[in-house]
Amino acid sequence: MSGISIAELGALRASRPEAVAEAAARRVRRPLVRDGKRLMILAADHPARGVLAVGDDPLAMADRAGLLERLCLALSRPGVDGVLATADILEDLLLLGVLDDKVVMGSMNRGGLAGASFELDDRFTGYRPRDLERFRFDAGKLLLRIAYDDPGSLATLHAAARAVDEMAGRGLPVFVEPFLSRRVDGAVRNDLRAESVARSIAIASGLAGTSAYTWLKVPVPEDADDMAWVCGASTLPTVLLGGETGGDQDGTYARWRRALRLPGVRGMVVGRALLHPPDGDVAKAVDTAVGLL
Protein backbone atom coordinates (compact mmCIF):
# COMPACT_ATOMS: atom_id res chain seq x y z
CA MET A 1 0.00 0.00 0.00
CA SER A 2 1.01 3.63 -0.50
CA GLY A 3 1.23 4.44 3.22
CA ILE A 4 -2.22 6.06 3.26
CA SER A 5 -4.61 4.36 5.64
CA ILE A 6 -8.36 4.06 5.19
CA ALA A 7 -8.81 6.52 8.07
CA GLU A 8 -6.74 9.12 6.19
CA LEU A 9 -8.71 8.97 2.94
CA GLY A 10 -11.14 11.74 3.85
CA ALA A 11 -8.42 14.22 4.76
CA LEU A 12 -6.43 13.46 1.62
CA ARG A 13 -9.47 13.85 -0.59
CA ALA A 14 -10.27 17.20 1.02
CA SER A 15 -6.76 18.64 0.85
CA ARG A 16 -5.41 17.16 -2.39
CA PRO A 17 -8.15 16.06 -4.81
CA GLU A 18 -5.52 15.91 -7.55
CA ALA A 19 -4.02 12.91 -5.73
CA VAL A 20 -6.58 10.68 -7.46
CA ALA A 21 -5.32 11.53 -10.96
CA GLU A 22 -1.72 11.25 -9.76
CA ALA A 23 -2.36 7.76 -8.37
CA ALA A 24 -4.07 6.71 -11.60
CA ALA A 25 -1.15 7.98 -13.68
CA ARG A 26 1.46 5.98 -11.76
CA ARG A 27 -0.56 2.77 -11.43
CA VAL A 28 1.25 -0.24 -12.87
CA ARG A 29 -0.98 -1.80 -15.51
CA ARG A 30 -1.28 -5.38 -16.78
CA PRO A 31 -3.00 -7.13 -19.70
CA LEU A 32 -6.66 -8.02 -19.22
CA VAL A 33 -5.92 -11.67 -19.93
CA ARG A 34 -2.50 -12.92 -18.85
CA ASP A 35 -1.00 -16.12 -20.29
CA GLY A 36 -4.43 -17.40 -21.25
CA LYS A 37 -5.46 -17.76 -17.60
CA ARG A 38 -9.01 -17.26 -16.40
CA LEU A 39 -10.01 -14.08 -14.62
CA MET A 40 -11.05 -13.62 -11.00
CA ILE A 41 -12.53 -10.12 -10.59
CA LEU A 42 -14.09 -8.75 -7.40
CA ALA A 43 -17.34 -6.82 -7.83
CA ALA A 44 -18.05 -3.83 -5.57
CA ASP A 45 -20.39 -1.66 -7.63
CA HIS A 46 -23.56 -2.48 -5.68
CA PRO A 47 -23.71 0.51 -3.29
CA ALA A 48 -24.07 3.11 -6.06
CA ARG A 49 -27.33 1.46 -7.09
CA GLY A 50 -28.56 1.62 -3.51
CA VAL A 51 -28.02 -2.12 -3.03
CA LEU A 52 -26.52 -2.40 0.46
CA ALA A 53 -28.04 -5.63 1.75
CA VAL A 54 -26.25 -8.94 2.21
CA GLY A 55 -28.36 -11.80 3.51
CA ASP A 56 -30.43 -10.63 6.45
CA ASP A 57 -28.42 -7.42 6.98
CA PRO A 58 -30.03 -4.59 5.00
CA LEU A 59 -27.04 -2.25 5.45
CA ALA A 60 -24.08 -4.62 5.30
CA MET A 61 -22.38 -2.69 2.50
CA ALA A 62 -23.12 0.75 3.94
CA ASP A 63 -19.95 0.61 6.05
CA ARG A 64 -17.45 2.04 3.56
CA ALA A 65 -14.37 1.48 5.74
CA GLY A 66 -15.44 -2.11 6.29
CA LEU A 67 -16.00 -2.64 2.56
CA LEU A 68 -12.57 -1.20 1.75
CA GLU A 69 -10.93 -3.45 4.34
CA ARG A 70 -12.59 -6.49 2.77
CA LEU A 71 -11.57 -5.39 -0.71
CA CYS A 72 -7.95 -4.78 0.28
CA LEU A 73 -7.78 -8.21 1.90
CA ALA A 74 -9.38 -9.92 -1.09
CA LEU A 75 -7.14 -8.11 -3.59
CA SER A 76 -4.08 -9.27 -1.67
CA ARG A 77 -4.93 -12.95 -2.11
CA PRO A 78 -3.05 -14.93 -4.80
CA GLY A 79 -4.98 -15.38 -8.01
CA VAL A 80 -7.24 -12.33 -7.68
CA ASP A 81 -6.89 -10.36 -10.92
CA GLY A 82 -8.76 -7.15 -10.24
CA VAL A 83 -11.87 -5.27 -9.23
CA LEU A 84 -15.07 -3.83 -10.69
CA ALA A 85 -16.48 -0.73 -8.97
CA THR A 86 -17.75 2.82 -9.30
CA ALA A 87 -15.53 5.90 -9.21
CA ASP A 88 -15.74 6.54 -5.47
CA ILE A 89 -14.54 3.04 -4.57
CA LEU A 90 -11.93 2.72 -7.31
CA GLU A 91 -10.46 6.10 -6.34
CA ASP A 92 -10.23 5.03 -2.69
CA LEU A 93 -8.40 1.89 -3.81
CA LEU A 94 -6.09 3.95 -6.02
CA LEU A 95 -5.20 6.20 -3.09
CA LEU A 96 -4.61 3.14 -0.90
CA GLY A 97 -2.18 1.87 -3.52
CA VAL A 98 -3.69 -1.61 -3.96
CA LEU A 99 -4.44 -1.53 -7.70
CA ASP A 100 -0.94 -2.02 -9.14
CA ASP A 101 -0.81 -4.97 -11.54
CA LYS A 102 -4.58 -5.42 -11.22
CA VAL A 103 -7.36 -5.25 -13.79
CA VAL A 104 -9.43 -2.14 -13.05
CA MET A 105 -12.97 -2.20 -14.43
CA GLY A 106 -15.27 0.81 -14.16
CA SER A 107 -19.02 0.47 -13.69
CA MET A 108 -20.87 2.61 -16.25
CA ASN A 109 -24.65 2.67 -15.81
CA ARG A 110 -25.90 3.13 -12.26
CA GLY A 111 -29.05 5.16 -12.88
CA GLY A 112 -31.50 2.27 -12.51
CA LEU A 113 -31.69 2.47 -8.74
CA ALA A 114 -32.97 -0.66 -7.02
CA GLY A 115 -36.67 -0.35 -6.31
CA ALA A 116 -37.17 2.88 -8.27
CA SER A 117 -40.03 3.37 -10.73
CA PHE A 118 -37.37 4.17 -13.35
CA GLU A 119 -35.19 1.13 -12.54
CA LEU A 120 -35.30 -0.27 -16.08
CA ASP A 121 -34.46 3.07 -17.71
CA ASP A 122 -30.90 2.49 -16.58
CA ARG A 123 -29.07 5.73 -17.43
CA PHE A 124 -25.30 5.90 -17.75
CA THR A 125 -24.59 7.90 -14.61
CA GLY A 126 -21.25 6.25 -13.82
CA TYR A 127 -18.07 6.04 -15.86
CA ARG A 128 -18.05 7.27 -19.44
CA PRO A 129 -15.71 5.67 -21.98
CA ARG A 130 -13.56 8.80 -22.00
CA ASP A 131 -13.23 8.63 -18.20
CA LEU A 132 -12.00 5.06 -18.35
CA GLU A 133 -9.47 6.04 -21.00
CA ARG A 134 -8.35 9.13 -19.07
CA PHE A 135 -7.71 7.18 -15.87
CA ARG A 136 -5.92 4.40 -17.78
CA PHE A 137 -8.40 1.78 -16.59
CA ASP A 138 -8.63 -1.56 -18.32
CA ALA A 139 -12.31 -2.20 -19.05
CA GLY A 140 -15.87 -1.10 -18.42
CA LYS A 141 -19.01 -2.90 -17.38
CA LEU A 142 -22.66 -2.19 -18.13
CA LEU A 143 -25.88 -3.80 -16.95
CA LEU A 144 -28.56 -4.58 -19.53
CA ARG A 145 -31.91 -5.58 -18.05
CA ILE A 146 -34.60 -6.06 -20.68
CA ALA A 147 -38.28 -6.17 -19.76
CA TYR A 148 -40.57 -6.58 -22.75
CA ASP A 149 -43.38 -4.73 -20.99
CA ASP A 150 -41.33 -1.73 -19.78
CA PRO A 151 -40.47 1.05 -22.27
CA GLY A 152 -37.50 2.05 -20.12
CA SER A 153 -35.66 -1.00 -21.39
CA LEU A 154 -35.51 0.45 -24.90
CA ALA A 155 -33.68 3.56 -23.65
CA THR A 156 -31.24 1.33 -21.77
CA LEU A 157 -30.73 -0.89 -24.83
CA HIS A 158 -30.00 2.11 -27.05
CA ALA A 159 -27.62 3.72 -24.55
CA ALA A 160 -25.83 0.40 -24.03
CA ALA A 161 -25.27 -0.04 -27.76
CA ARG A 162 -23.73 3.42 -28.09
CA ALA A 163 -21.53 2.79 -25.04
CA VAL A 164 -20.24 -0.42 -26.64
CA ASP A 165 -19.46 1.56 -29.80
CA GLU A 166 -17.52 4.19 -27.83
CA MET A 167 -15.57 1.62 -25.86
CA ALA A 168 -14.63 -0.29 -29.01
CA GLY A 169 -13.54 2.97 -30.63
CA ARG A 170 -11.03 3.38 -27.79
CA GLY A 171 -9.93 -0.24 -27.87
CA LEU A 172 -11.36 -0.83 -24.40
CA PRO A 173 -13.12 -4.09 -23.48
CA VAL A 174 -16.64 -3.77 -22.14
CA PHE A 175 -18.38 -6.44 -20.07
CA VAL A 176 -22.13 -6.57 -20.77
CA GLU A 177 -24.32 -8.15 -18.09
CA PRO A 178 -27.66 -9.05 -19.73
CA PHE A 179 -30.89 -10.27 -18.16
CA LEU A 180 -34.46 -10.73 -19.24
CA SER A 181 -36.36 -9.11 -16.39
CA ARG A 182 -39.92 -8.53 -15.27
CA ARG A 183 -41.75 -6.76 -12.47
CA VAL A 184 -43.26 -8.92 -9.75
CA ASP A 185 -45.41 -6.99 -7.27
CA GLY A 186 -43.62 -3.83 -8.40
CA ALA A 187 -40.09 -5.20 -7.94
CA VAL A 188 -37.74 -6.05 -10.81
CA ARG A 189 -36.82 -9.73 -10.91
CA ASN A 190 -34.30 -11.31 -13.27
CA ASP A 191 -35.37 -14.48 -15.09
CA LEU A 192 -32.69 -17.13 -14.51
CA ARG A 193 -34.31 -19.91 -16.51
CA ALA A 194 -31.90 -21.30 -19.09
CA GLU A 195 -34.03 -20.25 -22.07
CA SER A 196 -34.21 -16.65 -20.81
CA VAL A 197 -30.48 -16.46 -20.05
CA ALA A 198 -29.71 -17.74 -23.56
CA ARG A 199 -32.07 -15.19 -25.10
CA SER A 200 -30.48 -12.34 -23.16
CA ILE A 201 -27.03 -13.49 -24.33
CA ALA A 202 -28.17 -13.50 -27.95
CA ILE A 203 -29.55 -9.95 -27.63
CA ALA A 204 -26.46 -8.59 -25.89
CA SER A 205 -24.09 -10.18 -28.42
CA GLY A 206 -25.65 -8.22 -31.26
CA LEU A 207 -25.36 -4.76 -29.67
CA ALA A 208 -23.55 -1.93 -31.44
CA GLY A 209 -21.52 -1.69 -34.63
CA THR A 210 -18.91 -4.19 -33.49
CA SER A 211 -18.62 -6.90 -30.88
CA ALA A 212 -14.82 -7.12 -31.14
CA TYR A 213 -14.28 -5.73 -27.63
CA THR A 214 -17.42 -7.13 -26.00
CA TRP A 215 -17.35 -9.67 -23.20
CA LEU A 216 -20.44 -11.16 -21.57
CA LYS A 217 -21.04 -11.36 -17.81
CA VAL A 218 -23.75 -13.93 -17.27
CA PRO A 219 -25.45 -15.76 -14.42
CA VAL A 220 -25.39 -19.51 -13.96
CA PRO A 221 -28.95 -20.64 -14.79
CA GLU A 222 -31.21 -22.12 -12.15
CA ASP A 223 -30.20 -25.55 -13.46
CA ALA A 224 -26.40 -25.33 -13.83
CA ASP A 225 -26.46 -28.38 -16.10
CA ASP A 226 -28.02 -26.14 -18.78
CA MET A 227 -24.99 -23.84 -18.82
CA ALA A 228 -23.32 -25.61 -21.78
CA TRP A 229 -26.08 -24.94 -24.27
CA VAL A 230 -26.77 -21.51 -22.78
CA CYS A 231 -23.16 -20.47 -23.48
CA GLY A 232 -23.62 -21.81 -26.99
CA ALA A 233 -25.81 -18.77 -27.73
CA SER A 234 -22.67 -16.69 -28.44
CA THR A 235 -18.98 -16.99 -29.32
CA LEU A 236 -18.08 -13.94 -27.20
CA PRO A 237 -15.81 -14.50 -24.19
CA THR A 238 -17.88 -15.03 -21.07
CA VAL A 239 -17.38 -14.61 -17.34
CA LEU A 240 -19.73 -15.84 -14.64
CA LEU A 241 -21.36 -13.45 -12.21
CA GLY A 242 -21.48 -14.54 -8.62
CA GLY A 243 -24.55 -13.11 -6.93
CA GLU A 244 -25.55 -14.01 -3.40
CA THR A 245 -25.20 -17.54 -2.05
CA GLY A 246 -28.46 -17.64 -0.12
CA GLY A 247 -26.39 -19.06 2.72
CA ASP A 248 -25.42 -22.14 0.68
CA GLN A 249 -21.74 -21.47 0.03
CA ASP A 250 -20.89 -25.09 -0.81
CA GLY A 251 -23.76 -25.38 -3.28
CA THR A 252 -22.71 -22.12 -4.90
CA TYR A 253 -19.14 -23.35 -5.34
CA ALA A 254 -20.45 -26.57 -6.89
CA ARG A 255 -22.50 -24.64 -9.48
CA TRP A 256 -19.53 -22.43 -10.30
CA ARG A 257 -17.24 -25.45 -10.63
CA ARG A 258 -19.51 -27.12 -13.20
CA ALA A 259 -19.90 -23.92 -15.22
CA LEU A 260 -16.16 -23.16 -15.21
CA ARG A 261 -15.45 -26.43 -17.02
CA LEU A 262 -16.93 -24.97 -20.20
CA PRO A 263 -14.33 -23.76 -22.72
CA GLY A 264 -16.06 -20.45 -23.44
CA VAL A 265 -16.09 -19.38 -19.78
CA ARG A 266 -13.07 -17.16 -19.16
CA GLY A 267 -13.46 -16.52 -15.44
CA MET A 268 -15.67 -15.00 -12.77
CA VAL A 269 -16.79 -11.61 -11.46
CA VAL A 270 -17.98 -12.10 -7.88
CA GLY A 271 -18.97 -9.62 -5.19
CA ARG A 272 -21.00 -10.23 -2.07
CA ALA A 273 -20.48 -14.00 -2.06
CA LEU A 274 -16.75 -13.44 -1.46
CA LEU A 275 -16.69 -10.09 0.33
CA HIS A 276 -19.45 -11.09 2.77
CA PRO A 277 -19.32 -14.90 3.06
CA PRO A 278 -21.69 -16.54 5.56
CA ASP A 279 -18.83 -17.49 7.92
CA GLY A 280 -17.18 -14.06 7.65
CA ASP A 281 -13.84 -15.50 6.43
CA VAL A 282 -13.09 -13.39 3.33
CA ALA A 283 -9.65 -14.88 2.70
CA LYS A 284 -10.98 -18.43 2.80
CA ALA A 285 -13.89 -17.62 0.48
CA VAL A 286 -11.62 -15.90 -2.04
CA ASP A 287 -9.02 -18.68 -1.95
CA THR A 288 -11.70 -21.32 -2.50
CA ALA A 289 -13.16 -19.45 -5.46
CA VAL A 290 -9.70 -18.93 -6.99
CA GLY A 291 -9.11 -22.66 -6.61
CA LEU A 292 -12.11 -23.35 -8.85
CA LEU A 293 -10.31 -21.66 -11.73
GROMACS .gro file of C-alpha atoms in nm:
model
  293
    1MET     CA    1   0.000   0.000   0.000
    2SER     CA    2   0.101   0.363  -0.050
    3GLY     CA    3   0.123   0.444   0.322
    4ILE     CA    4  -0.222   0.606   0.326
    5SER     CA    5  -0.461   0.436   0.564
    6ILE     CA    6  -0.836   0.406   0.519
    7ALA     CA    7  -0.881   0.652   0.807
    8GLU     CA    8  -0.674   0.912   0.619
    9LEU     CA    9  -0.871   0.897   0.294
   10GLY     CA   10  -1.114   1.174   0.385
   11ALA     CA   11  -0.842   1.422   0.476
   12LEU     CA   12  -0.643   1.346   0.162
   13ARG     CA   13  -0.947   1.385  -0.059
   14ALA     CA   14  -1.027   1.720   0.102
   15SER     CA   15  -0.676   1.864   0.085
   16ARG     CA   16  -0.541   1.716  -0.239
   17PRO     CA   17  -0.815   1.606  -0.481
   18GLU     CA   18  -0.552   1.591  -0.755
   19ALA     CA   19  -0.402   1.291  -0.573
   20VAL     CA   20  -0.658   1.068  -0.746
   21ALA     CA   21  -0.532   1.153  -1.096
   22GLU     CA   22  -0.172   1.125  -0.976
   23ALA     CA   23  -0.236   0.776  -0.837
   24ALA     CA   24  -0.407   0.671  -1.160
   25ALA     CA   25  -0.115   0.798  -1.368
   26ARG     CA   26   0.146   0.598  -1.176
   27ARG     CA   27  -0.056   0.277  -1.143
   28VAL     CA   28   0.125  -0.024  -1.287
   29ARG     CA   29  -0.098  -0.180  -1.551
   30ARG     CA   30  -0.128  -0.538  -1.678
   31PRO     CA   31  -0.300  -0.713  -1.970
   32LEU     CA   32  -0.666  -0.802  -1.922
   33VAL     CA   33  -0.592  -1.167  -1.993
   34ARG     CA   34  -0.250  -1.292  -1.885
   35ASP     CA   35  -0.100  -1.612  -2.029
   36GLY     CA   36  -0.443  -1.740  -2.125
   37LYS     CA   37  -0.546  -1.776  -1.760
   38ARG     CA   38  -0.901  -1.726  -1.640
   39LEU     CA   39  -1.001  -1.408  -1.462
   40MET     CA   40  -1.105  -1.362  -1.100
   41ILE     CA   41  -1.253  -1.012  -1.059
   42LEU     CA   42  -1.409  -0.875  -0.740
   43ALA     CA   43  -1.734  -0.682  -0.783
   44ALA     CA   44  -1.805  -0.383  -0.557
   45ASP     CA   45  -2.039  -0.166  -0.763
   46HIS     CA   46  -2.356  -0.248  -0.568
   47PRO     CA   47  -2.371   0.051  -0.329
   48ALA     CA   48  -2.407   0.311  -0.606
   49ARG     CA   49  -2.733   0.146  -0.709
   50GLY     CA   50  -2.856   0.162  -0.351
   51VAL     CA   51  -2.802  -0.212  -0.303
   52LEU     CA   52  -2.652  -0.240   0.046
   53ALA     CA   53  -2.804  -0.563   0.175
   54VAL     CA   54  -2.625  -0.894   0.221
   55GLY     CA   55  -2.836  -1.180   0.351
   56ASP     CA   56  -3.043  -1.063   0.645
   57ASP     CA   57  -2.842  -0.742   0.698
   58PRO     CA   58  -3.003  -0.459   0.500
   59LEU     CA   59  -2.704  -0.225   0.545
   60ALA     CA   60  -2.408  -0.462   0.530
   61MET     CA   61  -2.238  -0.269   0.250
   62ALA     CA   62  -2.312   0.075   0.394
   63ASP     CA   63  -1.995   0.061   0.605
   64ARG     CA   64  -1.745   0.204   0.356
   65ALA     CA   65  -1.437   0.148   0.574
   66GLY     CA   66  -1.544  -0.211   0.629
   67LEU     CA   67  -1.600  -0.264   0.256
   68LEU     CA   68  -1.257  -0.120   0.175
   69GLU     CA   69  -1.093  -0.345   0.434
   70ARG     CA   70  -1.259  -0.649   0.277
   71LEU     CA   71  -1.157  -0.539  -0.071
   72CYS     CA   72  -0.795  -0.478   0.028
   73LEU     CA   73  -0.778  -0.821   0.190
   74ALA     CA   74  -0.938  -0.992  -0.109
   75LEU     CA   75  -0.714  -0.811  -0.359
   76SER     CA   76  -0.408  -0.927  -0.167
   77ARG     CA   77  -0.493  -1.295  -0.211
   78PRO     CA   78  -0.305  -1.493  -0.480
   79GLY     CA   79  -0.498  -1.538  -0.801
   80VAL     CA   80  -0.724  -1.233  -0.768
   81ASP     CA   81  -0.689  -1.036  -1.092
   82GLY     CA   82  -0.876  -0.715  -1.024
   83VAL     CA   83  -1.187  -0.527  -0.923
   84LEU     CA   84  -1.507  -0.383  -1.069
   85ALA     CA   85  -1.648  -0.073  -0.897
   86THR     CA   86  -1.775   0.282  -0.930
   87ALA     CA   87  -1.553   0.590  -0.921
   88ASP     CA   88  -1.574   0.654  -0.547
   89ILE     CA   89  -1.454   0.304  -0.457
   90LEU     CA   90  -1.193   0.272  -0.731
   91GLU     CA   91  -1.046   0.610  -0.634
   92ASP     CA   92  -1.023   0.503  -0.269
   93LEU     CA   93  -0.840   0.189  -0.381
   94LEU     CA   94  -0.609   0.395  -0.602
   95LEU     CA   95  -0.520   0.620  -0.309
   96LEU     CA   96  -0.461   0.314  -0.090
   97GLY     CA   97  -0.218   0.187  -0.352
   98VAL     CA   98  -0.369  -0.161  -0.396
   99LEU     CA   99  -0.444  -0.153  -0.770
  100ASP     CA  100  -0.094  -0.202  -0.914
  101ASP     CA  101  -0.081  -0.497  -1.154
  102LYS     CA  102  -0.458  -0.542  -1.122
  103VAL     CA  103  -0.736  -0.525  -1.379
  104VAL     CA  104  -0.943  -0.214  -1.305
  105MET     CA  105  -1.297  -0.220  -1.443
  106GLY     CA  106  -1.527   0.081  -1.416
  107SER     CA  107  -1.902   0.047  -1.369
  108MET     CA  108  -2.087   0.261  -1.625
  109ASN     CA  109  -2.465   0.267  -1.581
  110ARG     CA  110  -2.590   0.313  -1.226
  111GLY     CA  111  -2.905   0.516  -1.288
  112GLY     CA  112  -3.150   0.227  -1.251
  113LEU     CA  113  -3.169   0.247  -0.874
  114ALA     CA  114  -3.297  -0.066  -0.702
  115GLY     CA  115  -3.667  -0.035  -0.631
  116ALA     CA  116  -3.717   0.288  -0.827
  117SER     CA  117  -4.003   0.337  -1.073
  118PHE     CA  118  -3.737   0.417  -1.335
  119GLU     CA  119  -3.519   0.113  -1.254
  120LEU     CA  120  -3.530  -0.027  -1.608
  121ASP     CA  121  -3.446   0.307  -1.771
  122ASP     CA  122  -3.090   0.249  -1.658
  123ARG     CA  123  -2.907   0.573  -1.743
  124PHE     CA  124  -2.530   0.590  -1.775
  125THR     CA  125  -2.459   0.790  -1.461
  126GLY     CA  126  -2.125   0.625  -1.382
  127TYR     CA  127  -1.807   0.604  -1.586
  128ARG     CA  128  -1.805   0.727  -1.944
  129PRO     CA  129  -1.571   0.567  -2.198
  130ARG     CA  130  -1.356   0.880  -2.200
  131ASP     CA  131  -1.323   0.863  -1.820
  132LEU     CA  132  -1.200   0.506  -1.835
  133GLU     CA  133  -0.947   0.604  -2.100
  134ARG     CA  134  -0.835   0.913  -1.907
  135PHE     CA  135  -0.771   0.718  -1.587
  136ARG     CA  136  -0.592   0.440  -1.778
  137PHE     CA  137  -0.840   0.178  -1.659
  138ASP     CA  138  -0.863  -0.156  -1.832
  139ALA     CA  139  -1.231  -0.220  -1.905
  140GLY     CA  140  -1.587  -0.110  -1.842
  141LYS     CA  141  -1.901  -0.290  -1.738
  142LEU     CA  142  -2.266  -0.219  -1.813
  143LEU     CA  143  -2.588  -0.380  -1.695
  144LEU     CA  144  -2.856  -0.458  -1.953
  145ARG     CA  145  -3.191  -0.558  -1.805
  146ILE     CA  146  -3.460  -0.606  -2.068
  147ALA     CA  147  -3.828  -0.617  -1.976
  148TYR     CA  148  -4.057  -0.658  -2.275
  149ASP     CA  149  -4.338  -0.473  -2.099
  150ASP     CA  150  -4.133  -0.173  -1.978
  151PRO     CA  151  -4.047   0.105  -2.227
  152GLY     CA  152  -3.750   0.205  -2.012
  153SER     CA  153  -3.566  -0.100  -2.139
  154LEU     CA  154  -3.551   0.045  -2.490
  155ALA     CA  155  -3.368   0.356  -2.365
  156THR     CA  156  -3.124   0.133  -2.177
  157LEU     CA  157  -3.073  -0.089  -2.483
  158HIS     CA  158  -3.000   0.211  -2.705
  159ALA     CA  159  -2.762   0.372  -2.455
  160ALA     CA  160  -2.583   0.040  -2.403
  161ALA     CA  161  -2.527  -0.004  -2.776
  162ARG     CA  162  -2.373   0.342  -2.809
  163ALA     CA  163  -2.153   0.279  -2.504
  164VAL     CA  164  -2.024  -0.042  -2.664
  165ASP     CA  165  -1.946   0.156  -2.980
  166GLU     CA  166  -1.752   0.419  -2.783
  167MET     CA  167  -1.557   0.162  -2.586
  168ALA     CA  168  -1.463  -0.029  -2.901
  169GLY     CA  169  -1.354   0.297  -3.063
  170ARG     CA  170  -1.103   0.338  -2.779
  171GLY     CA  171  -0.993  -0.024  -2.787
  172LEU     CA  172  -1.136  -0.083  -2.440
  173PRO     CA  173  -1.312  -0.409  -2.348
  174VAL     CA  174  -1.664  -0.377  -2.214
  175PHE     CA  175  -1.838  -0.644  -2.007
  176VAL     CA  176  -2.213  -0.657  -2.077
  177GLU     CA  177  -2.432  -0.815  -1.809
  178PRO     CA  178  -2.766  -0.905  -1.973
  179PHE     CA  179  -3.089  -1.027  -1.816
  180LEU     CA  180  -3.446  -1.073  -1.924
  181SER     CA  181  -3.636  -0.911  -1.639
  182ARG     CA  182  -3.992  -0.853  -1.527
  183ARG     CA  183  -4.175  -0.676  -1.247
  184VAL     CA  184  -4.326  -0.892  -0.975
  185ASP     CA  185  -4.541  -0.699  -0.727
  186GLY     CA  186  -4.362  -0.383  -0.840
  187ALA     CA  187  -4.009  -0.520  -0.794
  188VAL     CA  188  -3.774  -0.605  -1.081
  189ARG     CA  189  -3.682  -0.973  -1.091
  190ASN     CA  190  -3.430  -1.131  -1.327
  191ASP     CA  191  -3.537  -1.448  -1.509
  192LEU     CA  192  -3.269  -1.713  -1.451
  193ARG     CA  193  -3.431  -1.991  -1.651
  194ALA     CA  194  -3.190  -2.130  -1.909
  195GLU     CA  195  -3.403  -2.025  -2.207
  196SER     CA  196  -3.421  -1.665  -2.081
  197VAL     CA  197  -3.048  -1.646  -2.005
  198ALA     CA  198  -2.971  -1.774  -2.356
  199ARG     CA  199  -3.207  -1.519  -2.510
  200SER     CA  200  -3.048  -1.234  -2.316
  201ILE     CA  201  -2.703  -1.349  -2.433
  202ALA     CA  202  -2.817  -1.350  -2.795
  203ILE     CA  203  -2.955  -0.995  -2.763
  204ALA     CA  204  -2.646  -0.859  -2.589
  205SER     CA  205  -2.409  -1.018  -2.842
  206GLY     CA  206  -2.565  -0.822  -3.126
  207LEU     CA  207  -2.536  -0.476  -2.967
  208ALA     CA  208  -2.355  -0.193  -3.144
  209GLY     CA  209  -2.152  -0.169  -3.463
  210THR     CA  210  -1.891  -0.419  -3.349
  211SER     CA  211  -1.862  -0.690  -3.088
  212ALA     CA  212  -1.482  -0.712  -3.114
  213TYR     CA  213  -1.428  -0.573  -2.763
  214THR     CA  214  -1.742  -0.713  -2.600
  215TRP     CA  215  -1.735  -0.967  -2.320
  216LEU     CA  216  -2.044  -1.116  -2.157
  217LYS     CA  217  -2.104  -1.136  -1.781
  218VAL     CA  218  -2.375  -1.393  -1.727
  219PRO     CA  219  -2.545  -1.576  -1.442
  220VAL     CA  220  -2.539  -1.951  -1.396
  221PRO     CA  221  -2.895  -2.064  -1.479
  222GLU     CA  222  -3.121  -2.212  -1.215
  223ASP     CA  223  -3.020  -2.555  -1.346
  224ALA     CA  224  -2.640  -2.533  -1.383
  225ASP     CA  225  -2.646  -2.838  -1.610
  226ASP     CA  226  -2.802  -2.614  -1.878
  227MET     CA  227  -2.499  -2.384  -1.882
  228ALA     CA  228  -2.332  -2.561  -2.178
  229TRP     CA  229  -2.608  -2.494  -2.427
  230VAL     CA  230  -2.677  -2.151  -2.278
  231CYS     CA  231  -2.316  -2.047  -2.348
  232GLY     CA  232  -2.362  -2.181  -2.699
  233ALA     CA  233  -2.581  -1.877  -2.773
  234SER     CA  234  -2.267  -1.669  -2.844
  235THR     CA  235  -1.898  -1.699  -2.932
  236LEU     CA  236  -1.808  -1.394  -2.720
  237PRO     CA  237  -1.581  -1.450  -2.419
  238THR     CA  238  -1.788  -1.503  -2.107
  239VAL     CA  239  -1.738  -1.461  -1.734
  240LEU     CA  240  -1.973  -1.584  -1.464
  241LEU     CA  241  -2.136  -1.345  -1.221
  242GLY     CA  242  -2.148  -1.454  -0.862
  243GLY     CA  243  -2.455  -1.311  -0.693
  244GLU     CA  244  -2.555  -1.401  -0.340
  245THR     CA  245  -2.520  -1.754  -0.205
  246GLY     CA  246  -2.846  -1.764  -0.012
  247GLY     CA  247  -2.639  -1.906   0.272
  248ASP     CA  248  -2.542  -2.214   0.068
  249GLN     CA  249  -2.174  -2.147   0.003
  250ASP     CA  250  -2.089  -2.509  -0.081
  251GLY     CA  251  -2.376  -2.538  -0.328
  252THR     CA  252  -2.271  -2.212  -0.490
  253TYR     CA  253  -1.914  -2.335  -0.534
  254ALA     CA  254  -2.045  -2.657  -0.689
  255ARG     CA  255  -2.250  -2.464  -0.948
  256TRP     CA  256  -1.953  -2.243  -1.030
  257ARG     CA  257  -1.724  -2.545  -1.063
  258ARG     CA  258  -1.951  -2.712  -1.320
  259ALA     CA  259  -1.990  -2.392  -1.522
  260LEU     CA  260  -1.616  -2.316  -1.521
  261ARG     CA  261  -1.545  -2.643  -1.702
  262LEU     CA  262  -1.693  -2.497  -2.020
  263PRO     CA  263  -1.433  -2.376  -2.272
  264GLY     CA  264  -1.606  -2.045  -2.344
  265VAL     CA  265  -1.609  -1.938  -1.978
  266ARG     CA  266  -1.307  -1.716  -1.916
  267GLY     CA  267  -1.346  -1.652  -1.544
  268MET     CA  268  -1.567  -1.500  -1.277
  269VAL     CA  269  -1.679  -1.161  -1.146
  270VAL     CA  270  -1.798  -1.210  -0.788
  271GLY     CA  271  -1.897  -0.962  -0.519
  272ARG     CA  272  -2.100  -1.023  -0.207
  273ALA     CA  273  -2.048  -1.400  -0.206
  274LEU     CA  274  -1.675  -1.344  -0.146
  275LEU     CA  275  -1.669  -1.009   0.033
  276HIS     CA  276  -1.945  -1.109   0.277
  277PRO     CA  277  -1.932  -1.490   0.306
  278PRO     CA  278  -2.169  -1.654   0.556
  279ASP     CA  279  -1.883  -1.749   0.792
  280GLY     CA  280  -1.718  -1.406   0.765
  281ASP     CA  281  -1.384  -1.550   0.643
  282VAL     CA  282  -1.309  -1.339   0.333
  283ALA     CA  283  -0.965  -1.488   0.270
  284LYS     CA  284  -1.098  -1.843   0.280
  285ALA     CA  285  -1.389  -1.762   0.048
  286VAL     CA  286  -1.162  -1.590  -0.204
  287ASP     CA  287  -0.902  -1.868  -0.195
  288THR     CA  288  -1.170  -2.132  -0.250
  289ALA     CA  289  -1.316  -1.945  -0.546
  290VAL     CA  290  -0.970  -1.893  -0.699
  291GLY     CA  291  -0.911  -2.266  -0.661
  292LEU     CA  292  -1.211  -2.335  -0.885
  293LEU     CA  293  -1.031  -2.166  -1.173
   0.00000   0.00000   0.00000
